[in-house]
Coordinates of C-alpha atoms and ligand atoms in Angstrom, one line a residue:
M1 CA 128.9 99.3 73.2
Y2 CA 132.5 98.7 72.4
C3 CA 134.5 95.9 73.9
P4 CA 136.8 97.7 76.4
N5 CA 139.6 95.3 75.7
C6 CA 139.8 95.2 71.9
A7 CA 137.2 98.0 70.8
A8 CA 135.1 95.5 68.8
S9 CA 131.4 96.5 68.6
I10 CA 129.6 94.0 70.9
S11 CA 126.2 93.8 72.6
D12 CA 125.4 95.6 75.8
K13 CA 124.4 92.2 77.4
A14 CA 127.4 90.2 76.2
E15 CA 129.0 88.3 78.9
L16 CA 132.1 87.9 77.1
C17 CA 133.4 89.7 74.1
P18 CA 133.0 87.3 71.1
K19 CA 136.1 88.7 69.4
C20 CA 138.7 88.7 72.1
G21 CA 136.9 86.5 74.9
V22 CA 137.6 88.9 77.6
R23 CA 134.8 89.8 80.1
P24 CA 133.8 93.3 79.4
F25 CA 135.5 95.9 82.0
R26 CA 138.0 93.2 83.0
E27 CA 140.5 95.1 81.0
V28 CA 139.9 98.7 79.9
N29 CA 142.0 99.7 77.1
Y30 CA 139.1 101.4 75.0
C31 CA 136.1 103.5 76.0
Y32 CA 133.0 101.3 75.8
N33 CA 130.9 104.3 74.6
C34 CA 133.0 105.8 71.9
S35 CA 136.0 103.3 71.4
E36 CA 138.6 106.0 72.1
S37 CA 141.7 104.4 73.6
I38 CA 141.9 104.7 77.3
N39 CA 145.0 104.6 79.6
A40 CA 144.7 102.2 82.3
N41 CA 144.6 104.9 85.0
Q42 CA 142.0 107.0 83.4
E43 CA 138.8 107.0 85.1
M44 CA 136.8 108.9 82.6
C45 CA 137.0 109.0 78.8
V46 CA 138.3 112.5 77.6
N47 CA 136.7 112.2 74.3
C48 CA 132.9 111.5 75.3
G49 CA 133.1 112.1 79.2
V50 CA 131.8 108.6 80.4
R51 CA 133.3 106.9 83.4
V52 CA 135.3 103.9 82.1
H53 CA 136.8 102.6 85.4
K54 CA 137.1 98.9 85.7
K55 CA 134.2 97.2 87.5
V56 CA 135.7 95.8 90.7
S57 CA 133.6 92.9 91.6
T58 CA 132.6 93.5 95.3
P59 CA 131.1 90.6 97.5
V60 CA 127.9 92.7 97.2
S61 CA 127.6 92.2 93.4
A62 CA 129.3 88.7 93.3
S63 CA 126.7 87.2 95.5
T64 CA 123.7 88.7 93.7
E65 CA 123.3 86.5 90.8
S66 CA 120.0 84.9 90.0
K67 CA 118.2 86.9 92.6
P68 CA 115.0 88.1 90.8
P69 CA 113.6 91.4 92.1
W70 CA 110.2 90.0 92.6
L71 CA 111.6 87.3 94.9
M72 CA 113.5 89.9 96.9
A73 CA 110.2 91.9 97.3
L74 CA 108.5 88.9 98.4
L75 CA 111.1 88.2 101.1
S76 CA 110.8 91.6 102.4
F77 CA 107.0 91.2 102.5
F78 CA 107.4 88.1 104.7
L79 CA 110.2 89.7 106.9
T80 CA 110.7 93.4 106.5
G81 CA 114.4 93.8 105.3
L82 CA 115.0 90.2 104.4
G83 CA 115.1 90.9 100.7
Q84 CA 117.9 93.7 101.3
M85 CA 119.9 91.1 103.4
V86 CA 119.7 88.6 100.7
I87 CA 121.0 90.8 97.9
G88 CA 124.0 91.8 100.3
Q89 CA 122.8 94.8 102.1
V90 CA 123.0 93.0 105.4
K91 CA 123.4 96.0 107.7
K92 CA 120.7 97.9 105.8
G93 CA 118.3 94.9 106.1
F94 CA 118.7 94.6 109.7
A95 CA 118.4 98.5 110.2
I96 CA 115.0 98.3 108.3
L97 CA 113.9 95.3 110.3
A98 CA 115.0 97.0 113.5
V99 CA 113.2 100.4 112.7
S100 CA 110.1 98.5 111.6
V101 CA 110.1 96.5 114.7
V102 CA 110.6 99.4 117.0
L103 CA 107.9 101.6 115.2
G104 CA 105.6 98.4 115.1
I105 CA 105.9 98.3 118.9
V106 CA 105.4 101.9 119.4
T107 CA 102.4 102.3 117.0
F108 CA 100.8 98.8 118.0
G109 CA 101.7 97.4 114.6
T110 CA 99.9 100.1 112.5
S111 CA 103.4 101.3 111.1
A112 CA 103.6 98.1 109.2
I113 CA 101.3 99.9 106.7
I114 CA 104.1 102.2 105.8
T115 CA 107.2 100.2 106.7
T116 CA 106.3 96.9 104.9
P117 CA 105.5 98.5 101.4
F118 CA 108.6 100.6 101.8
A119 CA 110.8 97.6 102.4
I120 CA 109.0 95.8 99.6
I121 CA 109.4 98.6 97.0
D122 CA 113.0 99.2 98.1
A123 CA 114.0 95.5 97.8
Y124 CA 112.5 95.4 94.4
L125 CA 114.1 98.5 93.1
V126 CA 117.6 97.8 94.7
S127 CA 117.6 94.2 93.4
K128 CA 116.4 95.4 90.0
K129 CA 119.6 97.6 89.9
V130 CA 121.7 94.7 90.8
A131 CA 120.0 92.4 88.2
D132 CA 120.9 95.2 85.7
G133 CA 124.5 94.7 86.6
K134 CA 124.8 98.1 88.5
D135 CA 127.0 98.3 91.5
I136 CA 125.1 99.2 94.6
D137 CA 126.4 100.6 97.9
E138 CA 125.5 98.8 101.0
W139 CA 123.3 101.6 102.2
E140 CA 121.8 102.4 98.9
F141 CA 118.0 103.1 98.9
F142 CA 115.8 102.6 95.8
Ligands
ZN201 ZN1 137.0 92.2 72.8
ZN202 ZN1 134.4 107.6 75.2

């Protein structure tokens, strides 16, 4: 990719641009995909069509560093929805917990065969997205 600040070619995983020292997407002057110059108000590169908006750090992604997906999956194994709560999807985590508890009561615990793997897979996949640096919605599944 190209540094959105100075258009230098940098690694996709670079925390900071080695040339200008700016964190990628803090400033967007150039398209990271094709290095075309971008106006600060542009949300999309008119040259290649990728979205180039600034990454706004939300509390969801800010509090998600060093949370490995396997650990989130493990948390949701012990308490359905806990992994989701830890990565910032608090309401969703509680909703999953509430649903699994209610279903568990109604079905005398047999619904855990479905709800527990569901919560584990969801916790793993969503936290993997977070670990990859993607922004997640509070209610995003998988
Ligand atoms: Zn740069
Ligand atoms: Zn472009």
